[in-house]
Tab-separated table of N, CA and C in Angstrom:
chain	number	residue	atom	x	y	z
Z	1	UNK	N	-69.242	18.825	73.371
Z	1	UNK	CA	-68.144	20.726	73.926
Z	1	UNK	C	-68.352	21.446	72.342
Z	2	UNK	N	-68.568	22.614	72.551
Z	2	UNK	CA	-68.692	23.721	71.443
Z	2	UNK	C	-68.033	25.084	72.048
Z	3	UNK	N	-66.619	24.814	71.848
Z	3	UNK	CA	-65.359	25.765	71.496
Z	3	UNK	C	-65.347	27.189	71.017
Z	4	UNK	N	-65.489	27.856	72.160
Z	4	UNK	CA	-65.191	29.788	72.000
Z	4	UNK	C	-64.830	30.016	69.954
Z	5	UNK	N	-65.288	30.992	69.687
Z	5	UNK	CA	-64.199	31.253	68.444
Z	5	UNK	C	-63.253	31.351	68.184
Z	6	UNK	N	-62.729	32.422	69.533
Z	6	UNK	CA	-61.063	32.037	70.007
Z	6	UNK	C	-60.563	30.578	69.660
Z	7	UNK	N	-60.905	29.655	70.198
Z	7	UNK	CA	-60.403	27.745	70.166
Z	7	UNK	C	-60.649	27.932	69.173
Z	8	UNK	N	-61.520	28.496	68.091
Z	8	UNK	CA	-61.594	27.394	66.566
Z	8	UNK	C	-59.920	27.288	65.984
Z	9	UNK	N	-59.172	28.260	66.068
Z	9	UNK	CA	-57.748	28.137	65.375
Z	9	UNK	C	-57.025	26.615	65.839
Z	10	UNK	N	-57.115	27.044	67.259
Z	10	UNK	CA	-56.192	26.279	68.042
Z	10	UNK	C	-57.094	24.334	67.768
Z	11	UNK	N	-58.323	24.634	67.916
Z	11	UNK	CA	-58.709	23.398	67.439
Z	11	UNK	C	-58.707	22.330	66.154
Z	12	UNK	N	-58.628	23.775	65.120
Z	12	UNK	CA	-58.379	23.002	63.650
Z	12	UNK	C	-56.996	22.826	63.706
Z	13	UNK	N	-56.425	22.996	64.604
Z	13	UNK	CA	-54.621	22.835	64.394
Z	13	UNK	C	-54.337	21.678	64.959
Z	14	UNK	N	-55.415	21.240	65.676
Z	14	UNK	CA	-55.602	19.583	66.104
Z	14	UNK	C	-55.417	18.403	65.009
Z	15	UNK	N	-54.133	17.476	64.619
Z	15	UNK	CA	-54.335	16.182	63.999
Z	15	UNK	C	-55.311	16.068	63.207
Z	16	UNK	N	-56.027	15.929	64.619
Z	16	UNK	CA	-57.662	14.778	64.758
Z	16	UNK	C	-58.526	15.264	63.547
Z	17	UNK	N	-58.628	16.530	63.772
Z	17	UNK	CA	-59.875	17.580	62.913
Z	17	UNK	C	-59.314	17.827	62.080
Z	18	UNK	N	-57.606	18.501	61.980
Z	18	UNK	CA	-56.934	18.357	60.468
Z	18	UNK	C	-58.105	18.700	59.156
Z	19	UNK	N	-58.165	19.298	58.333
Z	19	UNK	CA	-59.289	20.228	56.773
Z	19	UNK	C	-60.206	19.418	57.325
Z	20	UNK	N	-60.885	19.908	58.290
Z	20	UNK	CA	-62.471	19.503	58.823
Z	20	UNK	C	-62.652	21.030	58.917
Z	21	UNK	N	-64.199	21.708	58.686
Z	21	UNK	CA	-64.903	22.501	58.392
Z	21	UNK	C	-65.695	22.717	59.952
Z	22	UNK	N	-65.714	24.136	60.154
Z	22	UNK	CA	-65.298	24.388	61.799
Z	22	UNK	C	-67.236	23.468	62.309
Z	23	UNK	N	-67.901	24.090	61.370
Z	23	UNK	CA	-69.303	22.803	61.108
Z	23	UNK	C	-69.233	21.483	61.477
Z	24	UNK	N	-68.304	21.110	60.910
Z	24	UNK	CA	-68.018	19.772	61.405
Z	24	UNK	C	-67.200	19.160	62.268
Z	25	UNK	N	-66.575	20.388	63.308
Z	25	UNK	CA	-65.863	20.210	64.043
Z	25	UNK	C	-66.613	20.097	64.890
Z	26	UNK	N	-67.787	20.930	65.005
Z	26	UNK	CA	-68.816	21.433	66.184
Z	26	UNK	C	-69.876	20.329	66.299
Z	27	UNK	N	-70.103	19.617	65.074
Z	27	UNK	CA	-70.224	18.374	64.969
Z	27	UNK	C	-70.252	16.819	65.590
Z	28	UNK	N	-69.101	16.892	65.265
Z	28	UNK	CA	-67.915	15.972	66.296
Z	28	UNK	C	-67.784	16.005	68.143
Z	29	UNK	N	-67.914	17.278	68.339
Z	29	UNK	CA	-67.508	17.514	68.768
Z	29	UNK	C	-68.954	17.149	70.271
Z	30	UNK	N	-69.954	17.369	69.428
Z	30	UNK	CA	-70.572	17.395	70.000
Z	30	UNK	C	-71.475	15.842	70.650
Z	31	UNK	N	-70.831	15.074	69.505
Z	31	UNK	CA	-71.317	13.722	69.983
Z	31	UNK	C	-69.875	12.969	70.845
Z	32	UNK	N	-68.819	13.699	71.243
Z	32	UNK	CA	-68.044	13.247	71.841
Z	32	UNK	C	-68.423	13.344	73.524
Z	33	UNK	N	-68.395	12.634	74.542
Z	33	UNK	CA	-68.377	12.802	75.896
Z	33	UNK	C	-67.026	13.361	76.721
Z	34	UNK	N	-67.467	13.817	77.410
Z	34	UNK	CA	-66.174	14.477	78.444
Z	34	UNK	C	-66.161	13.616	79.396
Z	35	UNK	N	-64.784	13.623	79.292
Z	35	UNK	CA	-64.157	12.890	80.952
Z	35	UNK	C	-63.484	13.383	81.400
Z	36	UNK	N	-63.403	12.716	82.852
Z	36	UNK	CA	-62.666	13.826	84.454
Z	36	UNK	C	-61.941	12.857	84.782
Z	37	UNK	N	-60.449	13.056	85.080
Z	37	UNK	CA	-59.675	12.147	85.376
Z	37	UNK	C	-58.130	12.486	86.866
Z	38	UNK	N	-58.233	11.947	87.723
Z	38	UNK	CA	-57.489	12.581	88.765
Z	38	UNK	C	-56.197	11.330	88.728
Z	39	UNK	N	-55.029	12.384	88.785
Z	39	UNK	CA	-53.656	11.490	88.661
Z	39	UNK	C	-53.565	10.148	88.480
Z	40	UNK	N	-52.993	9.693	88.205
Z	40	UNK	CA	-52.384	8.315	88.238
Z	40	UNK	C	-53.571	7.098	87.940
Z	41	UNK	N	-54.843	8.280	87.714
Z	41	UNK	CA	-56.110	6.806	86.927
Z	41	UNK	C	-55.944	6.363	86.121
Z	42	UNK	N	-56.558	5.424	85.680
Z	42	UNK	CA	-56.392	5.088	84.589
Z	42	UNK	C	-57.339	5.270	83.640
Z	43	UNK	N	-57.139	5.459	82.555
Z	43	UNK	CA	-58.162	6.236	81.277
Z	43	UNK	C	-58.383	5.008	80.696
Z	44	UNK	N	-57.035	3.748	80.165
Z	44	UNK	CA	-57.754	2.733	79.393
Z	44	UNK	C	-56.417	2.090	79.800
Z	45	UNK	N	-57.106	0.388	79.965
Z	45	UNK	CA	-55.301	-0.346	80.534
Z	45	UNK	C	-55.324	-1.235	79.270
Z	46	UNK	N	-54.292	-1.872	79.096
Z	46	UNK	CA	-53.659	-2.787	78.384
Z	46	UNK	C	-54.291	-4.328	79.071
Z	47	UNK	N	-54.582	-4.221	77.913
Z	47	UNK	CA	-55.253	-5.474	77.323
Z	47	UNK	C	-56.667	-6.106	77.161
Z	48	UNK	N	-57.415	-4.753	77.771
Z	48	UNK	CA	-59.137	-4.626	78.095
Z	48	UNK	C	-59.112	-4.018	76.029
Z	49	UNK	N	-60.532	-4.162	76.020
Z	49	UNK	CA	-61.040	-3.743	74.410
Z	49	UNK	C	-61.839	-1.997	74.788
Z	50	UNK	N	-62.271	-1.158	73.813
Z	50	UNK	CA	-62.494	-0.675	74.143
Z	50	UNK	C	-62.006	0.088	72.579
Z	51	UNK	N	-63.630	0.272	72.114
Z	51	UNK	CA	-63.289	0.620	71.418
Z	51	UNK	C	-64.136	2.151	70.589
Z	52	UNK	N	-62.647	3.073	71.139
Z	52	UNK	CA	-62.874	4.462	70.919
Z	52	UNK	C	-61.641	5.369	70.749
Z	53	UNK	N	-61.275	6.062	70.868
Z	53	UNK	CA	-60.317	7.489	70.236
Z	53	UNK	C	-60.850	8.442	71.623
Z	54	UNK	N	-59.584	8.776	71.770
Z	54	UNK	CA	-59.693	9.957	73.318
Z	54	UNK	C	-59.067	11.273	72.510
Z	55	UNK	N	-59.114	12.305	73.442
Z	55	UNK	CA	-58.546	13.775	72.588
Z	55	UNK	C	-57.830	14.052	74.046
Z	56	UNK	N	-56.474	14.246	74.818
Z	56	UNK	CA	-56.642	15.232	75.698
Z	56	UNK	C	-56.733	16.641	75.598
Z	57	UNK	N	-57.977	16.883	76.738
Z	57	UNK	CA	-57.967	18.970	76.057
Z	57	UNK	C	-56.796	19.592	77.653
Z	58	UNK	N	-57.123	18.460	78.708
Z	58	UNK	CA	-56.405	18.977	79.234
Z	58	UNK	C	-55.243	18.226	80.363
Z	59	UNK	N	-54.282	18.514	81.439
Z	59	UNK	CA	-53.614	17.833	82.049
Z	59	UNK	C	-52.385	17.172	80.940
Z	60	UNK	N	-51.810	16.017	81.687
Z	60	UNK	CA	-51.109	14.841	80.852
Z	60	UNK	C	-51.199	13.684	81.234
Z	61	UNK	N	-50.934	13.180	80.418
Z	61	UNK	CA	-51.265	11.537	80.469
Z	61	UNK	C	-49.858	10.822	79.998
Z	62	UNK	N	-49.682	9.600	80.936
Z	62	UNK	CA	-48.765	8.412	80.558
Z	62	UNK	C	-48.682	7.458	79.918
Z	63	UNK	N	-48.393	6.895	78.960
Z	63	UNK	CA	-48.394	5.065	77.612
Z	63	UNK	C	-47.804	4.488	78.646
Z	64	UNK	N	-47.971	3.791	78.762
Z	64	UNK	CA	-47.127	3.205	79.863
Z	64	UNK	C	-47.716	1.291	79.254
Z	65	UNK	N	-46.285	0.279	78.523
Z	65	UNK	CA	-46.993	-0.743	78.597
Z	65	UNK	C	-46.629	-1.318	79.650
Z	66	UNK	N	-46.949	-2.585	80.006
Z	66	UNK	CA	-46.947	-3.510	80.999
Z	66	UNK	C	-46.702	-4.966	80.660
Z	67	UNK	N	-45.182	-5.022	80.790
Z	67	UNK	CA	-44.448	-6.412	80.796
Z	67	UNK	C	-45.050	-7.532	81.470
Z	68	UNK	N	-45.683	-8.992	81.297
Z	68	UNK	CA	-46.224	-9.211	82.506
Z	68	UNK	C	-45.761	-10.879	82.137
Z	69	UNK	N	-44.105	-10.597	81.352
Z	69	UNK	CA	-44.142	-12.082	80.368
Z	69	UNK	C	-43.246	-12.679	81.387
Z	70	UNK	N	-42.654	-11.712	82.648
Z	70	UNK	CA	-41.149	-11.875	83.018
Z	70	UNK	C	-42.114	-13.008	84.956
Z	71	UNK	N	-43.045	-12.807	84.933
Z	71	UNK	CA	-43.728	-13.245	86.378
Z	71	UNK	C	-43.787	-12.000	86.879
Z	72	UNK	N	-44.282	-11.249	86.511
Z	72	UNK	CA	-43.703	-9.673	88.011
Z	72	UNK	C	-44.322	-8.533	86.217
Z	73	UNK	N	-45.045	-7.500	87.535
Z	73	UNK	CA	-45.375	-6.981	86.579
Z	73	UNK	C	-44.556	-5.459	86.479
Z	74	UNK	N	-44.083	-5.390	85.050
Z	74	UNK	CA	-42.986	-4.613	84.740
Z	74	UNK	C	-43.230	-3.326	83.831
Z	75	UNK	N	-43.352	-2.050	84.253
Z	75	UNK	CA	-44.200	-0.895	83.406
Z	75	UNK	C	-43.129	-0.102	82.885
Z	76	UNK	N	-43.574	0.465	81.768
Z	76	UNK	CA	-42.562	0.890	81.370
Z	76	UNK	C	-42.619	2.202	80.349
Z	77	UNK	N	-42.390	3.984	80.691
Z	77	UNK	CA	-43.505	4.771	80.306
Z	77	UNK	C	-42.538	4.677	78.837
Z	78	UNK	N	-43.639	4.667	77.861
Z	78	UNK	CA	-43.700	5.113	76.259
Z	78	UNK	C	-43.463	6.114	76.295
Z	79	UNK	N	-44.216	6.685	76.344
Z	79	UNK	CA	-44.127	8.515	75.927
Z	79	UNK	C	-45.542	9.279	77.001
Z	80	UNK	N	-45.481	10.690	76.624
Z	80	UNK	CA	-46.238	11.349	78.050
Z	80	UNK	C	-47.014	12.235	76.946
Z	81	UNK	N	-48.385	12.108	77.342
Z	81	UNK	CA	-48.845	12.827	76.309
Z	81	UNK	C	-49.710	13.914	77.037
Z	82	UNK	N	-49.915	15.009	75.991
Z	82	UNK	CA	-50.101	16.784	76.488
Z	82	UNK	C	-51.367	17.437	75.681
Z	83	UNK	N	-51.869	18.206	75.841
Z	83	UNK	CA	-53.258	18.524	75.303
Z	83	UNK	C	-53.033	18.460	73.763
Z	84	UNK	N	-53.951	17.844	73.308
Z	84	UNK	CA	-54.355	17.942	72.037
Z	84	UNK	C	-53.989	16.809	71.149
Z	85	UNK	N	-53.326	15.952	71.906
Z	85	UNK	CA	-52.982	14.336	71.625
Z	85	UNK	C	-53.740	13.444	71.548
Z	86	UNK	N	-54.287	12.247	70.569
Z	86	UNK	CA	-55.322	11.527	70.909
Z	86	UNK	C	-54.277	10.364	71.292
Z	87	UNK	N	-55.468	9.003	71.966
Z	87	UNK	CA	-54.990	7.598	71.476
Z	87	UNK	C	-55.919	6.766	71.101
Z	88	UNK	N	-55.930	5.903	71.483
Z	88	UNK	CA	-56.695	4.396	71.151
Z	88	UNK	C	-57.357	4.216	69.984
Z	89	UNK	N	-56.113	5.004	68.705
Z	89	UNK	CA	-57.327	4.975	67.636
Z	89	UNK	C	-57.188	4.201	67.157
Z	90	UNK	N	-56.142	2.853	67.564
Z	90	UNK	CA	-55.853	1.729	66.562
Z	90	UNK	C	-57.954	0.758	66.846
Z	91	UNK	N	-57.787	0.768	68.545
Z	91	UNK	CA	-58.721	-0.513	68.522
Z	91	UNK	C	-60.286	0.835	68.233
Z	92	UNK	N	-59.716	1.205	67.841
Z	92	UNK	CA	-61.607	2.435	67.167
Z	92	UNK	C	-61.963	1.707	66.273
Z	93	UNK	N	-61.385	0.880	65.053
Z	93	UNK	CA	-61.348	0.871	64.593
Z	93	UNK	C	-61.270	-1.293	63.831
Z	94	UNK	N	-60.389	-1.711	64.819
Z	94	UNK	CA	-60.473	-3.116	64.963
Z	94	UNK	C	-60.801	-3.857	65.798
Z	95	UNK	N	-60.967	-3.240	67.043
Z	95	UNK	CA	-61.697	-3.902	68.229
Z	95	UNK	C	-60.898	-4.536	69.305
Z	96	UNK	N	-59.224	-4.819	68.608
Z	96	UNK	CA	-58.588	-5.386	69.688
Z	96	UNK	C	-57.989	-4.680	70.670
Z	97	UNK	N	-57.876	-5.787	72.077
Z	97	UNK	CA	-57.522	-5.442	72.955
Z	97	UNK	C	-56.429	-4.351	72.761
Z	98	UNK	N	-56.232	-3.035	73.906
Z	98	UNK	CA	-55.560	-2.187	73.564
Z	98	UNK	C	-53.974	-2.467	74.202
Z	99	UNK	N	-53.709	-1.818	73.930
Z	99	UNK	CA	-51.347	-2.597	73.639
Z	99	UNK	C	-51.062	-2.067	74.465
Z	100	UNK	N	-51.274	-0.552	74.962
Z	100	UNK	CA	-51.021	-0.194	76.128
Z	100	UNK	C	-51.827	0.443	77.458
Z	101	UNK	N	-51.049	1.164	78.484
Z	101	UNK	CA	-52.706	1.450	79.138
Z	101	UNK	C	-51.961	3.237	79.296
Z	102	UNK	N	-53.011	3.838	79.185
Z	102	UNK	CA	-52.827	5.241	79.600
Z	102	UNK	C	-53.580	5.473	80.329
Z	103	UNK	N	-52.401	6.356	81.726
Z	103	UNK	CA	-52.782	6.536	83.022
Z	103	UNK	C	-52.722	8.338	82.525
Z	104	UNK	N	-53.671	9.228	83.789
Z	104	UNK	CA	-53.701	10.533	84.039
Z	104	UNK	C	-52.185	10.999	84.554
Z	105	UNK	N	-51.359	11.511	83.786
Z	105	UNK	CA	-50.217	12.228	84.895
Z	105	UNK	C	-50.395	12.928	85.797
Z	106	UNK	N	-51.359	13.511	86.158
Z	106	UNK	CA	-51.905	15.127	86.441
Z	106	UNK	C	-53.252	15.333	86.121
Z	107	UNK	N	-54.005	15.631	86.809
Z	107	UNK	CA	-55.847	15.942	86.937
Z	107	UNK	C	-55.643	16.335	85.464
Z	108	UNK	N	-56.842	15.271	84.442
Z	108	UNK	CA	-56.822	15.548	83.560
Z	108	UNK	C	-58.166	15.158	82.913
Z	109	UNK	N	-58.729	16.082	81.409
Z	109	UNK	CA	-60.120	16.170	80.801
Z	109	UNK	C	-59.280	15.054	79.857
Z	110	UNK	N	-60.444	14.729	79.242
Z	110	UNK	CA	-60.406	13.639	77.932
Z	110	UNK	C	-62.098	14.188	76.868
Z	111	UNK	N	-61.438	13.627	75.939
Z	111	UNK	CA	-63.041	13.583	75.666
Z	111	UNK	C	-62.899	12.384	74.520
Z	112	UNK	N	-63.991	11.406	75.074
Z	112	UNK	CA	-63.766	10.725	73.934
Z	112	UNK	C	-64.753	10.107	72.755
Z	113	UNK	N	-64.663	9.586	71.432
Z	113	UNK	CA	-65.350	9.754	70.323
Z	113	UNK	C	-65.515	7.930	70.429
Z	114	UNK	N	-66.679	7.247	70.301
Z	114	UNK	CA	-66.332	6.210	70.846
Z	114	UNK	C	-67.356	5.325	69.307
Z	115	UNK	N	-67.280	4.386	69.022
Z	115	UNK	CA	-67.435	3.570	67.517
Z	115	UNK	C	-68.814	4.158	67.065
Z	116	UNK	N	-70.123	3.413	67.709
Z	116	UNK	CA	-71.012	4.548	67.095
Z	116	UNK	C	-71.509	5.621	66.708
Z	117	UNK	N	-70.154	6.149	67.686
Z	117	UNK	CA	-70.314	8.134	67.521
Z	117	UNK	C	-69.574	8.302	66.168
Z	118	UNK	N	-68.656	7.621	65.711
Z	118	UNK	CA	-67.676	7.612	64.667
Z	118	UNK	C	-68.738	7.036	63.710
Z	119	UNK	N	-69.335	5.640	63.996
Z	119	UNK	CA	-70.699	5.013	62.918
Z	119	UNK	C	-71.558	6.549	62.073
Z	120	UNK	N	-72.132	6.911	62.899
Z	120	UNK	CA	-72.492	7.803	62.926
Z	120	UNK	C	-72.568	9.064	62.063
Z	121	UNK	N	-71.043	9.999	62.285
Z	121	UNK	CA	-70.778	10.721	61.641
Z	121	UNK	C	-70.959	9.890	59.880
Z	122	UNK	N	-69.620	9.105	59.873
Z	122	UNK	CA	-69.687	8.570	58.716
Z	122	UNK	C	-70.509	8.329	57.737
Z	123	UNK	N	-71.814	8.099	58.317
Z	123	UNK	CA	-73.263	7.613	57.759
Z	123	UNK	C	-73.705	9.141	57.715
Z	124	UNK	N	-73.857	10.175	58.040
Z	124	UNK	CA	-74.343	11.259	58.405
Z	124	UNK	C	-73.490	12.383	57.210
Z	125	UNK	N	-72.113	12.038	57.615
Z	125	UNK	CA	-71.312	12.800	56.259
Z	125	UNK	C	-70.416	11.882	55.814
Z	126	UNK	N	-70.447	11.547	54.765
Z	126	UNK	CA	-69.228	10.144	54.749
Z	126	UNK	C	-67.678	11.248	54.520
Z	127	UNK	N	-67.969	12.455	53.401
Z	127	UNK	CA	-66.873	13.111	53.485
Z	127	UNK	C	-66.116	13.423	54.900
Z	128	UNK	N	-66.772	13.572	55.909
Z	128	UNK	CA	-66.197	13.890	57.185
Z	128	UNK	C	-65.999	12.482	57.837
Z	129	UNK	N	-66.991	11.464	57.677
Z	129	UNK	CA	-65.911	10.514	58.238
Z	129	UNK	C	-64.806	9.887	57.412
Z	130	UNK	N	-64.345	9.890	56.645
Z	130	UNK	CA	-63.468	9.922	55.752
Z	130	UNK	C	-61.755	10.499	56.083
Z	131	UNK	N	-62.594	12.146	55.887
Z	131	UNK	CA	-61.589	12.995	56.341
Z	131	UNK	C	-61.038	12.505	58.241
Z	132	UNK	N	-62.483	12.297	58.898
Z	132	UNK	CA	-60.911	11.710	60.272
Z	132	UNK	C	-61.145	10.732	60.026
Z	133	UNK	N	-60.949	9.461	59.551
Z	133	UNK	CA	-60.450	8.055	59.277
Z	133	UNK	C	-58.931	8.452	58.997
Z	134	UNK	N	-59.203	9.198	57.914
Z	134	UNK	CA	-57.845	9.740	57.245
Z	134	UNK	C	-56.792	10.918	58.162
Z	135	UNK	N	-57.549	11.297	58.811
Z	135	UNK	CA	-56.676	11.874	60.387
Z	135	UNK	C	-55.923	10.944	60.669
Z	136	UNK	N	-56.750	9.703	61.602
Z	136	UNK	CA	-56.780	8.955	62.518
Z	136	UNK	C	-55.298	8.075	62.144
Z	137	UNK	N	-55.152	7.608	60.450
Z	137	UNK	CA	-54.544	7.212	59.976
Z	137	UNK	C	-53.000	7.785	59.926
Z	138	UNK	N	-52.976	8.597	59.979
Z	138	UNK	CA	-51.958	9.420	59.908
Z	138	UNK	C	-51.410	9.505	60.783
Z	139	UNK	N	-52.239	9.558	62.197
Z	139	UNK	CA	-51.390	9.826	63.727
Z	139	UNK	C	-51.274	8.487	63.689
Z	140	UNK	N	-51.783	7.732	63.363
Z	140	UNK	CA	-51.164	5.900	63.610
Z	140	UNK	C	-49.319	6.248	63.051
Z	141	UNK	N	-49.598	6.596	61.779
Z	141	UNK	CA	-48.292	6.376	60.835
Z	141	UNK	C	-47.168	7.305	61.003
Z	142	UNK	N	-47.287	8.564	61.999
Z	142	UNK	CA	-46.384	8.987	62.320
Z	142	UNK	C	-45.851	8.065	63.443
Z	143	UNK	N	-46.877	7.896	64.182
Z	143	UNK	CA	-45.811	7.273	65.422
Z	143	UNK	C	-45.033	5.876	65.158
Z	144	UNK	N	-45.602	5.442	63.958
Z	144	UNK	CA	-45.014	3.891	63.645
Z	144	UNK	C	-43.694	4.647	62.932
Z	145	UNK	N	-43.513	5.604	62.226
Z	145	UNK	CA	-42.332	5.905	61.545
Z	145	UNK	C	-41.419	6.849	62.945
Z	146	UNK	N	-41.591	7.055	64.320
Z	146	UNK	CA	-40.893	7.102	64.797
Z	146	UNK	C	-40.741	6.486	65.768
Z	147	UNK	N	-41.414	4.946	66.117
Z	147	UNK	CA	-40.689	3.820	66.253
Z	147	UNK	C	-40.454	3.459	65.557
Z	148	UNK	N	-40.123	3.582	64.038
Z	148	UNK	CA	-38.900	3.105	63.008
Z	148	UNK	C	-37.493	3.507	63.563
Z	149	UNK	N	-37.440	4.622	63.393
Z	149	UNK	CA	-35.895	6.208	64.196
Z	149	UNK	C	-35.651	5.214	65.419
Z	150	UNK	N	-37.092	5.262	66.200
Z	150	UNK	CA	-36.518	5.134	67.383
Z	150	UNK	C	-34.989	3.871	67.562
Z	151	UNK	N	-36.404	2.924	67.353
Z	151	UNK	CA	-35.770	1.190	66.762
Z	151	UNK	C	-34.045	1.485	66.464
Z	152	UNK	N	-34.360	2.180	65.550
Z	152	UNK	CA	-33.077	1.957	64.365
Z	152	UNK	C	-31.894	3.215	65.398
Z	153	UNK	N	-32.041	3.730	66.040
Z	153	UNK	CA	-31.786	4.147	67.003
Z	153	UNK	C	-30.370	3.273	67.865
Z	154	UNK	N	-32.131	2.922	68.715
Z	154	UNK	CA	-31.361	1.861	70.009
Z	154	UNK	C	-30.422	0.730	69.519
Z	155	UNK	N	-31.000	0.349	68.003
Z	155	UNK	CA	-30.003	-0.677	67.898
Z	155	UNK	C	-29.588	-0.810	66.950
Z	156	UNK	N	-28.737	0.498	66.495
Z	156	UNK	CA	-27.822	1.023	66.248
Z	156	UNK	C	-26.501	0.696	66.948
Z	157	UNK	N	-25.109	-0.883	67.202
Z	157	UNK	CA	-24.736	-0.732	67.532
Z	157	UNK	C	-23.099	-1.028	66.707
Z	158	UNK	N	-23.098	-2.604	65.989
Z	158	UNK	CA	-22.336	-2.776	64.861
Z	158	UNK	C	-23.109	-3.555	63.714
Z	159	UNK	N	-22.999	-3.251	62.958
Z	159	UNK	CA	-23.555	-4.462	62.169
Z	159	UNK	C	-23.831	-5.371	62.373
Z	160	UNK	N	-23.280	-6.226	62.736
Z	160	UNK	CA	-23.314	-7.919	63.606
Z	160	UNK	C	-24.898	-7.546	64.337
Z	161	UNK	N	-24.090	-6.918	66.029
Z	161	UNK	CA	-25.072	-6.746	66.543
Z	161	UNK	C	-26.709	-6.504	66.083
Z	162	UNK	N	-26.165	-5.532	65.229
Z	162	UNK	CA	-27.614	-4.709	64.714
Z	162	UNK	C	-28.481	-5.590	64.136
Z	163	UNK	N	-27.920	-6.376	62.791
Z	163	UNK	CA	-28.584	-7.375	61.893
Z	163	UNK	C	-28.798	-8.964	62.416
Z	164	UNK	N	-28.426	-9.067	63.990
Z	164	UNK	CA	-29.408	-10.311	65.130
Z	164	UNK	C	-30.315	-9.224	65.465
Z	165	UNK	N	-30.359	-8.579	66.567
Z	165	UNK	CA	-31.467	-7.903	66.461
Z	165	UNK	C	-32.914	-7.411	65.846
Z	166	UNK	N	-32.111	-7.011	64.636
Z	166	UNK	CA	-33.739	-6.945	63.558
Z	166	UNK	C	-34.151	-8.713	63.265
Z	167	UNK	N	-33.402	-9.633	63.209
Z	167	UNK	CA	-33.674	-10.789	62.860
Z	167	UNK	C	-34.646	-11.027	63.885
Z	168	UNK	N	-34.602	-10.871	65.067
Z	168	UNK	CA	-35.420	-11.530	66.070
Z	168	UNK	C	-36.384	-10.631	66.598
Z	169	UNK	N	-36.664	-9.438	65.834
Z	169	UNK	CA	-37.545	-8.413	66.034
Z	169	UNK	C	-38.349	-8.833	65.286
Z	170	UNK	N	-37.984	-8.744	63.590
Z	170	UNK	CA	-39.153	-9.836	62.520
Z	170	UNK	C	-39.411	-11.207	63.224
Z	171	UNK	N	-38.669	-11.839	63.896
Z	171	UNK	CA	-39.397	-13.398	64.167
Z	171	UNK	C	-40.953	-13.200	65.124
Z	172	UNK	N	-39.802	-12.302	66.009
Z	172	UNK	CA	-40.973	-11.836	67.009
Z	172	UNK	C	-42.655	-11.281	66.056
Z	173	UNK	N	-42.634	-9.952	65.234
Z	173	UNK	CA	-43.400	-9.526	64.704
Z	173	UNK	C	-44.038	-10.585	63.533
Z	174	UNK	N	-43.558	-11.474	62.847
Z	174	UNK	CA	-44.134	-12.558	62.088
Z	174	UNK	C	-44.675	-13.301	63.234
Z	175	UNK	N	-44.858	-13.983	64.323
Z	175	UNK	CA	-45.588	-14.643	65.111
Z	175	UNK	C	-46.356	-13.784	65.727
Z	176	UNK	N	-46.555	-12.628	65.962
Z	176	UNK	CA	-47.512	-12.068	66.894
Z	176	UNK	C	-48.869	-12.140	65.671
Z	177	UNK	N	-50.016	-11.715	66.278
Z	177	UNK	CA	-51.672	-12.239	65.694
Z	177	UNK	C	-51.683	-11.180	64.947
Z	178	UNK	N	-52.622	-10.803	63.806
Z	178	UNK	CA	-52.290	-9.744	62.497
Z	178	UNK	C	-50.709	-9.245	62.054
Z	179	UNK	N	-49.740	-10.153	61.840
Z	179	UNK	CA	-48.293	-10.124	62.180
Z	179	UNK	C	-48.233	-8.563	60.858
Z	180	UNK	N	-47.220	-7.697	61.461
Z	180	UNK	CA	-46.552	-6.798	60.022
Z	180	UNK	C	-46.421	-7.383	59.086
Z	181	UNK	N	-45.373	-8.130	59.067
Z	181	UNK	CA	-44.328	-8.297	58.290
Z	181	UNK	C	-45.235	-9.674	57.035
């Protein structure tokens, strides 16, 4: 993919490409694969492994968490992605299964940067590789901050209930693979 001159300002504003020079963005996007998806088509599925980061360029996508713990599949829409948002960043680095599914909410076009392409960028231009990785960490960090705020608002009922709910969440996190606490 090679954006026109008018598109450079927009591309440089994309969080994934923040603080990268135009020639570096060109180099990165030339390594990314174009994919198109129909409405309701899965781009990635929860539980599968795929070491890629995806950049939505057209359309909208839904991020869905599928809960099968009650013996039946129940889906919860976590968020809607709009053009120039990314997804899949965590699995690019850790190779763990996806924690949610992403479906095209409309016809959607995405660019995919696989782990091998990322490694190639980091090898050929270590500064660009570090900045790209830093940008992805920043994106994931922002999501975690939003999740913290959301959880705080959802759980705020009264002090006793709030402490009980936080204790249950902490217990679940401590027993999760690669726990966070």
